[in-house]
Coordinates of C-alpha atoms in Angstrom, one line a residue:
Chain X
M1 CA 112.4 74.9 110.5
A2 CA 109.9 76.9 112.5
Q3 CA 107.6 79.0 110.3
K4 CA 107.6 82.8 110.8
V5 CA 104.1 83.5 111.7
L6 CA 102.2 86.7 111.2
A7 CA 101.4 88.5 114.3
E8 CA 97.7 89.4 114.2
S9 CA 96.1 92.9 114.3
S10 CA 99.0 94.3 112.4
N11 CA 99.1 98.0 111.3
V12 CA 100.9 99.0 108.2
P13 CA 104.4 99.7 109.6
D14 CA 104.2 96.4 111.6
L15 CA 103.2 94.4 108.5
L16 CA 106.1 95.9 106.5
A17 CA 108.6 95.1 109.3
Q18 CA 107.3 91.5 109.4
A19 CA 107.5 91.2 105.7
Q20 CA 111.0 92.4 105.8
E21 CA 111.8 89.7 108.4
G22 CA 110.6 87.1 105.9
V23 CA 107.0 86.4 107.1
P24 CA 105.4 85.2 103.8
R25 CA 102.0 86.0 105.0
A26 CA 103.0 89.6 105.7
V27 CA 104.2 90.1 102.2
A28 CA 101.0 88.5 100.9
R29 CA 98.9 90.9 103.0
L30 CA 100.7 94.0 101.8
I31 CA 100.2 92.9 98.1
S32 CA 96.5 92.4 98.9
M33 CA 96.5 95.9 100.4
A34 CA 98.1 97.3 97.2
E35 CA 95.4 95.6 95.1
S36 CA 92.5 96.9 97.4
T37 CA 90.9 100.3 97.4
S38 CA 91.8 100.7 101.0
P39 CA 92.9 104.2 102.3
L40 CA 95.8 102.4 104.0
R41 CA 97.4 102.3 100.5
R42 CA 98.6 105.9 100.9
E43 CA 100.3 105.1 104.2
L44 CA 101.9 102.1 102.6
A45 CA 103.2 104.0 99.6
G46 CA 104.6 106.6 102.0
L47 CA 106.5 104.1 104.0
L48 CA 107.9 102.4 100.9
M49 CA 109.6 105.5 99.5
A50 CA 112.6 104.8 101.6
Y51 CA 113.3 101.6 99.6
S52 CA 112.6 103.0 96.1
G53 CA 115.0 102.1 93.4
K54 CA 116.6 99.1 95.1
S55 CA 115.3 96.3 92.9
R56 CA 115.7 95.4 89.3
T57 CA 112.5 94.6 87.5
I58 CA 112.4 92.3 84.5
G59 CA 109.3 92.3 82.3
I60 CA 108.3 89.1 80.5
T61 CA 105.7 89.6 77.8
G62 CA 104.5 87.9 74.6
P63 CA 101.5 86.1 73.1
P64 CA 99.7 83.3 75.0
G65 CA 101.2 80.0 74.9
V66 CA 104.7 80.9 73.9
G67 CA 106.1 79.6 77.2
K68 CA 106.3 82.8 79.4
S69 CA 105.5 81.1 82.6
T70 CA 107.9 78.2 81.9
A71 CA 110.5 80.7 81.0
V72 CA 109.9 82.6 84.2
N73 CA 110.4 79.4 86.2
S74 CA 113.8 78.7 84.5
L75 CA 114.8 82.3 84.8
V76 CA 114.0 82.5 88.5
A77 CA 115.9 79.3 89.1
K78 CA 118.9 80.8 87.3
L79 CA 118.7 84.1 89.3
R80 CA 118.5 82.1 92.5
E81 CA 121.9 80.5 91.8
T82 CA 123.5 83.9 92.7
G83 CA 121.6 83.9 95.9
A84 CA 119.5 86.9 95.0
R85 CA 115.9 87.0 96.4
V86 CA 113.4 87.0 93.6
A87 CA 109.7 87.9 93.5
V88 CA 107.3 87.2 90.6
L89 CA 104.1 89.0 89.7
A90 CA 102.2 86.7 87.3
I91 CA 99.3 88.5 85.7
D92 CA 96.4 86.8 84.0
P93 CA 93.3 88.4 82.5
S94 CA 90.0 88.8 84.3
S95 CA 86.7 88.0 82.9
P96 CA 85.0 91.0 81.2
F97 CA 81.6 89.4 82.3
S98 CA 82.0 88.1 85.8
G99 CA 85.1 89.9 86.9
G100 CA 86.4 86.6 88.0
A101 CA 89.7 85.1 86.9
L102 CA 91.5 81.8 86.6
L103 CA 95.1 82.4 87.5
G104 CA 97.1 79.4 86.3
D105 CA 100.7 80.6 85.7
R106 CA 101.9 78.7 88.8
V107 CA 101.2 75.4 87.0
R108 CA 104.5 76.0 85.2
M109 CA 106.5 77.3 88.2
H110 CA 106.9 74.2 90.5
T111 CA 110.6 74.2 90.5
V112 CA 110.8 77.5 92.4
A113 CA 107.5 77.6 94.1
T114 CA 108.7 76.4 97.5
D115 CA 112.1 78.1 97.4
P116 CA 112.1 80.4 100.6
G117 CA 114.0 83.0 98.6
V118 CA 111.2 83.2 96.0
Y119 CA 107.8 84.8 96.4
I120 CA 105.2 84.2 93.6
R121 CA 102.0 86.1 93.3
S122 CA 99.2 85.4 90.8
V123 CA 97.5 88.7 89.9
S124 CA 94.2 89.3 88.1
S125 CA 94.3 92.2 85.7
R126 CA 90.8 93.1 87.2
G127 CA 89.5 94.6 84.0
H128 CA 92.6 96.8 83.3
L129 CA 93.9 96.7 79.7
G130 CA 97.5 97.1 78.7
G131 CA 98.8 93.7 80.0
L132 CA 99.2 94.6 83.7
A133 CA 97.0 95.3 86.6
L134 CA 96.3 98.8 88.0
S135 CA 97.9 97.7 91.3
T136 CA 101.1 96.6 89.7
P137 CA 103.2 99.7 90.3
L138 CA 102.4 99.7 94.0
A139 CA 102.8 95.8 94.2
V140 CA 106.3 96.4 92.7
R141 CA 107.1 99.0 95.4
V142 CA 106.0 96.6 98.1
L143 CA 108.3 93.8 96.9
E144 CA 111.1 96.3 96.5
G145 CA 110.4 97.4 100.1
V146 CA 110.4 93.9 101.4
G147 CA 113.9 93.3 99.9
Y148 CA 113.6 91.3 96.7
E149 CA 116.5 92.1 94.5
Y150 CA 114.8 91.0 91.3
I151 CA 111.2 91.5 90.6
V152 CA 109.8 89.6 87.6
I153 CA 106.6 90.8 86.1
E154 CA 104.9 88.4 83.7
T155 CA 102.1 90.2 81.6
V156 CA 98.9 88.6 80.4
G157 CA 99.4 86.9 77.2
T158 CA 99.5 89.8 74.8
G159 CA 98.2 90.6 71.4
Q160 CA 99.9 93.4 69.5
S161 CA 99.3 96.5 71.7
E162 CA 99.6 95.6 75.3
V163 CA 102.9 97.5 75.7
E164 CA 102.4 98.9 79.3
I165 CA 105.1 96.7 80.6
V166 CA 107.7 98.8 79.1
D167 CA 106.8 101.6 81.5
H168 CA 107.3 99.3 84.5
A169 CA 110.3 97.1 83.8
D170 CA 114.0 98.1 83.7
T171 CA 114.4 95.3 81.1
T172 CA 111.6 94.0 78.9
L173 CA 111.9 90.5 77.4
V174 CA 109.6 89.8 74.5
F175 CA 108.9 86.1 74.0
M176 CA 107.8 84.6 70.7
A177 CA 107.5 81.0 69.4
P178 CA 107.7 79.7 65.8
G179 CA 104.5 79.3 63.9
T180 CA 102.9 82.6 64.9
G181 CA 103.0 84.5 61.7
D182 CA 105.2 85.6 58.8
G183 CA 107.7 88.4 58.5
V184 CA 105.0 91.1 58.1
Q185 CA 103.9 90.4 61.8
A186 CA 107.4 91.3 62.9
D187 CA 107.3 94.6 61.0
K188 CA 104.0 95.8 62.8
A189 CA 104.1 98.4 65.4
G190 CA 103.5 97.6 69.1
I191 CA 104.8 94.8 71.0
L192 CA 107.7 94.1 68.6
E193 CA 109.1 97.6 69.3
I194 CA 109.3 97.3 73.1
G195 CA 111.8 94.5 73.6
D196 CA 115.2 95.0 75.1
V197 CA 115.8 91.4 74.4
Y198 CA 113.8 89.2 72.0
I199 CA 113.5 85.4 72.7
V200 CA 112.4 82.7 70.3
N201 CA 111.2 80.1 72.7
Q202 CA 110.3 76.5 71.8
A203 CA 113.4 76.6 69.6
D204 CA 113.2 72.9 69.1
R205 CA 110.3 73.4 66.9
P206 CA 110.6 74.0 63.2
G207 CA 110.7 77.7 62.0
S208 CA 112.6 79.1 65.0
E209 CA 115.7 80.0 63.0
K210 CA 113.6 81.7 60.4
L211 CA 111.7 83.7 63.1
R212 CA 115.0 84.8 64.6
N213 CA 116.1 86.1 61.2
H214 CA 112.9 88.1 60.8
L215 CA 113.3 89.6 64.2
R216 CA 116.9 90.5 63.5
Q217 CA 116.0 92.1 60.3
M218 CA 113.2 94.0 62.0
I219 CA 115.7 95.2 64.6
D220 CA 118.3 96.2 62.0
L221 CA 115.8 98.4 60.3
G222 CA 115.2 100.5 63.5
N223 CA 116.7 103.9 63.9
R224 CA 119.4 103.8 66.5
S225 CA 122.6 105.6 67.2
A226 CA 125.9 103.9 68.1
D227 CA 125.4 104.1 71.8
D228 CA 121.9 102.9 71.8
W229 CA 121.1 99.5 73.1
K230 CA 120.6 97.0 70.3
P231 CA 118.3 94.2 71.3
P232 CA 119.7 90.8 70.8
V233 CA 117.6 87.9 69.6
L234 CA 118.1 84.6 71.4
L235 CA 116.9 81.1 71.1
T236 CA 115.6 79.1 74.2
I237 CA 113.9 75.9 75.2
A238 CA 112.4 77.1 78.4
Q239 CA 111.1 73.7 79.3
T240 CA 114.7 72.3 79.7
G241 CA 116.3 75.6 80.6
E242 CA 118.3 75.6 77.4
G243 CA 119.5 79.1 76.5
I244 CA 118.2 80.7 79.7
A245 CA 121.8 81.5 81.0
D246 CA 122.3 83.5 77.8
V247 CA 119.0 85.4 78.5
L248 CA 120.4 86.3 82.0
T249 CA 123.6 87.4 80.6
E250 CA 121.9 89.8 78.2
V251 CA 119.6 91.1 81.0
R252 CA 122.8 91.9 82.9
Q253 CA 124.4 93.5 79.8
H254 CA 121.3 95.6 79.4
Q255 CA 121.4 96.6 83.1
L256 CA 125.0 97.8 82.7
W257 CA 124.0 99.8 79.7
L258 CA 121.2 101.4 81.6
D259 CA 123.4 102.4 84.4
S260 CA 126.2 103.5 82.3
T261 CA 124.2 105.7 79.9
G262 CA 121.8 107.3 82.5
S263 CA 119.0 105.5 80.8
A264 CA 118.0 103.8 84.1
H265 CA 117.1 107.2 85.4
H266 CA 115.0 108.1 82.4
R267 CA 113.2 104.9 82.7
R268 CA 112.5 105.4 86.3
V269 CA 111.1 108.9 85.6
R270 CA 109.0 107.5 82.8
R271 CA 107.7 104.8 85.1
V272 CA 106.7 107.2 87.9
R273 CA 105.1 109.5 85.4
A274 CA 102.9 106.6 84.3
E275 CA 102.2 105.8 87.9
I276 CA 101.2 109.3 88.9
E277 CA 98.9 109.6 85.9
T278 CA 97.3 106.3 86.6
I279 CA 96.6 107.2 90.3
A280 CA 95.2 110.6 89.2
L281 CA 92.9 109.0 86.8
A282 CA 91.7 106.4 89.3
E283 CA 91.2 109.2 91.9
L284 CA 89.2 111.2 89.4
R285 CA 87.1 108.1 88.7
A286 CA 86.6 107.4 92.4
Q287 CA 85.6 111.1 93.1
Q288 CA 83.2 111.0 90.2
Q289 CA 81.6 107.8 91.4
G290 CA 81.4 109.2 94.9
N291 CA 79.3 112.1 94.0
G292 CA 76.5 110.6 92.0
S293 CA 78.1 110.8 88.6
Q294 CA 76.8 107.3 87.6
S295 CA 73.4 108.7 87.4
R296 CA 74.7 111.8 85.7
L297 CA 76.5 109.6 83.2
D298 CA 73.4 107.7 82.5
S299 CA 71.4 110.8 81.8
L300 CA 74.2 112.3 79.7
A301 CA 74.3 109.0 77.7
E302 CA 70.5 109.4 77.1
S303 CA 71.0 112.9 76.0
V304 CA 73.6 111.8 73.4
V305 CA 71.5 109.0 72.2
A306 CA 68.6 111.5 71.8
G307 CA 70.9 113.8 69.8
E308 CA 70.6 116.6 72.3
C309 CA 74.4 116.9 72.6
D310 CA 77.5 115.3 71.4
P311 CA 79.8 112.9 73.4
W312 CA 82.5 115.6 73.7
F313 CA 80.1 118.1 75.2
A314 CA 78.8 115.3 77.5
A315 CA 82.3 114.4 78.7
Q316 CA 83.1 118.1 79.5
A317 CA 79.8 118.2 81.4
L318 CA 80.6 115.1 83.4
L319 CA 84.1 116.5 84.3
A320 CA 82.6 119.8 85.3
G321 CA 80.1 118.1 87.5
D322 CA 77.2 119.7 85.7
I323 CA 73.8 118.1 85.9
G324 CA 73.3 116.2 82.7
G325 CA 70.6 117.1 80.2
S326 CA 70.3 119.4 77.3
P327 CA 73.2 121.8 76.4
Chain W
M1 CA 84.4 98.0 96.2
S2 CA 84.1 95.0 98.4
H3 CA 87.0 92.5 98.6
R4 CA 87.2 90.1 95.7
I5 CA 87.2 86.5 97.0
R6 CA 90.4 84.5 96.2
V7 CA 90.3 80.8 96.2
L8 CA 93.2 78.3 95.7
V9 CA 91.9 75.0 94.2
A10 CA 94.5 72.2 94.5
K11 CA 95.2 68.6 93.7
P12 CA 97.2 67.0 96.5
G13 CA 99.1 63.8 96.1
L14 CA 99.2 61.2 93.5
D15 CA 96.0 61.8 91.8
G16 CA 95.6 62.7 88.1
H17 CA 91.9 63.2 87.9
D18 CA 91.5 67.0 87.3
R19 CA 88.2 67.2 85.5
G20 CA 86.2 67.9 88.7
I21 CA 88.5 70.5 90.0
K22 CA 88.6 72.3 86.6
V23 CA 84.8 72.4 86.5
V24 CA 84.7 73.8 90.1
A25 CA 87.4 76.3 89.2
R26 CA 85.4 77.5 86.2
A27 CA 82.2 77.8 88.3
L28 CA 84.0 80.0 90.9
R29 CA 85.5 82.1 88.3
D30 CA 82.2 82.7 86.6
A31 CA 80.9 83.7 90.0
G32 CA 83.4 86.6 90.0
M33 CA 86.0 85.0 92.2
E34 CA 89.8 84.9 91.6
V35 CA 90.8 81.3 91.3
I36 CA 94.4 80.0 91.6
Y37 CA 95.2 76.6 90.2
N38 CA 98.7 75.3 90.7
G39 CA 98.4 71.9 88.9
L40 CA 98.6 68.2 89.6
H41 CA 100.6 66.2 92.2
Q42 CA 101.0 69.0 94.8
T43 CA 102.5 68.2 98.2
P44 CA 100.6 69.6 101.2
D45 CA 103.7 71.9 101.8
Q46 CA 103.3 73.4 98.3
I47 CA 99.7 73.9 98.7
A48 CA 99.9 75.6 102.1
L49 CA 102.8 77.9 101.0
T50 CA 100.9 78.8 97.8
A51 CA 97.7 79.6 99.8
V52 CA 99.8 81.9 102.1
Q53 CA 101.7 83.7 99.3
E54 CA 98.5 84.2 97.3
D55 CA 96.7 85.4 100.4
V56 CA 93.6 83.4 99.6
D57 CA 90.3 83.3 101.6
A58 CA 89.8 79.7 100.9
V59 CA 91.5 76.5 99.8
G60 CA 89.5 73.8 97.9
L61 CA 91.2 70.4 97.7
S62 CA 90.1 67.8 95.3
I63 CA 91.0 64.1 96.1
L64 CA 89.9 61.1 94.2
S65 CA 92.7 58.8 95.4
G66 CA 91.5 57.7 98.7
A67 CA 94.3 59.5 100.6
H68 CA 92.0 62.2 101.9
M69 CA 92.4 61.3 105.6
T70 CA 96.2 61.9 105.3
L71 CA 96.3 64.9 103.0
F72 CA 93.5 67.1 104.1
P73 CA 94.5 67.3 107.7
E74 CA 98.1 67.8 106.7
V75 CA 97.2 70.8 104.5
V76 CA 95.1 72.3 107.5
R77 CA 98.0 71.7 109.9
L78 CA 100.6 73.5 107.6
L79 CA 98.2 76.4 107.0
R80 CA 97.8 76.9 110.7
E81 CA 101.5 76.6 111.1
H82 CA 101.9 79.6 108.8
G83 CA 99.4 81.5 110.9
A84 CA 96.8 81.2 108.3
N85 CA 94.1 80.5 110.8
D86 CA 91.3 82.2 109.1
V87 CA 91.8 80.4 105.7
L88 CA 88.7 78.3 105.0
V89 CA 89.5 74.7 103.9
F90 CA 87.0 72.6 101.9
G91 CA 87.2 69.7 99.6
G92 CA 85.6 67.4 97.2
G93 CA 86.0 63.9 95.9
I94 CA 84.7 60.4 96.5
I95 CA 84.8 60.4 100.2
P96 CA 82.6 58.2 102.6
A97 CA 80.1 59.9 104.9
R98 CA 82.0 58.6 107.9
D99 CA 85.2 60.3 106.8
V100 CA 83.4 63.6 106.0
E101 CA 82.3 63.6 109.7
L102 CA 85.8 63.0 110.9
L103 CA 87.3 65.6 108.5
A104 CA 84.8 68.2 109.9
E105 CA 86.4 67.8 113.3
M106 CA 89.8 68.4 111.7
D107 CA 88.8 71.8 110.4
V108 CA 87.9 70.7 106.8
A109 CA 84.8 72.9 106.9
R110 CA 82.9 71.1 104.1
V111 CA 83.3 68.2 101.7
F112 CA 81.4 68.1 98.5
T113 CA 80.8 64.6 97.2
P114 CA 79.6 63.4 93.8
G115 CA 76.2 65.0 92.9
S116 CA 76.9 68.3 94.5
S117 CA 75.8 71.2 92.2
M118 CA 78.0 74.1 91.2
A119 CA 75.6 76.6 92.5
E120 CA 75.7 74.9 95.9
I121 CA 79.5 75.1 96.0
V122 CA 79.6 78.8 94.9
E123 CA 77.0 79.8 97.3
W124 CA 78.7 78.0 100.3
V125 CA 82.1 79.5 99.5
R126 CA 80.6 83.0 99.3
E127 CA 78.8 82.5 102.6
N128 CA 81.7 81.0 104.5
V129 CA 84.8 82.9 103.6
P130 CA 86.1 85.1 106.4
V131 CA 85.1 88.7 106.4
R132 CA 88.0 91.1 105.6
E133 CA 88.6 94.5 107.2
H134 CA 90.4 95.8 104.0

């Protein structure tokens, strides 16, 4: 089969058209654009509005090493059986020291890596906390605009409070594995509140039934009315694909629930709200960096250390664009 | 902010020796690059498609199996077939000097043999990746 080749010197509409025709390099270039600080991002975001809301996003989160990437591989393979095109954004952390990253989620995704209906992109968090990258919302819009029916977002391996995924996925799957703590862990706030479906992976290991029971108890204690979604708890062995079909069934059930209760709309509004806020903050930061605020920040920090003003005063001064120094 | 360099490091073919590639991956990461590693036993097809999907600036291939004269040129060919003409291809392994010369003619821009320092590899990648407009 002849490869579809990217025509060079492409502008944004050209790139998008080529990506929609299935040129993998064009899709890749658009994601890079979304990740960049290029002014072309605005043009891109504008063009993508026409395709907004056409894809389903599935978030995969959970602690490091519980089998998220392996589960993505099995899940994507299952989704592909329906003929749907699937894209994956696999996010790994960047180094706080060098800014570099080792992106290794693909090691577990061999089965689906060369399927022409699948696009996989490894993403560095580039210093962003919360489990995703700053570019994730625009990257999702790109993949939606290109025509992927399902977009799977795998977060960095999470601790307890990286809950940003819930703003960006229609359905959030929280993966756990046996041996990661007692029942008290399950009662803590944070990641164990955000799942639409909970999955105990590596269920062939001892302790998985017990963990499932803890999770069920935790869910039962939650305040929810009769028409609220009650998250199921499933057992899987992602390595062999065991239980993955049930996960997909629950994802579909959850989607039906979202659509029938109007929750889908609420979630989308919440997502865009987070997106706008993020862009506004990034713009503010860029503006500040552009007008010499780094040196102002330095001198304000000196002032706070010297006891001349407090950090709240300094922050106000920074936002107001005042020259740092004594109050 | 300038473009962050992305590099795919890959192990083509039947070759289970991944110590070297992991050391290089770590060095590139510590130099601030985004390094994608996709595991052992990759076919040239998997490597080329991964490089394209990941929009990398460079592909580093590690071969210690002796099959470099087959696998290196095949990865280059497939990359070019995808239109990835600007992706820099380099490699490492136990490769005779004669073959290094031949590979250079096949668009494998540089081969690092045993004894190469990490600083040398990092510096070379930095200086040779294509310049991006955005």
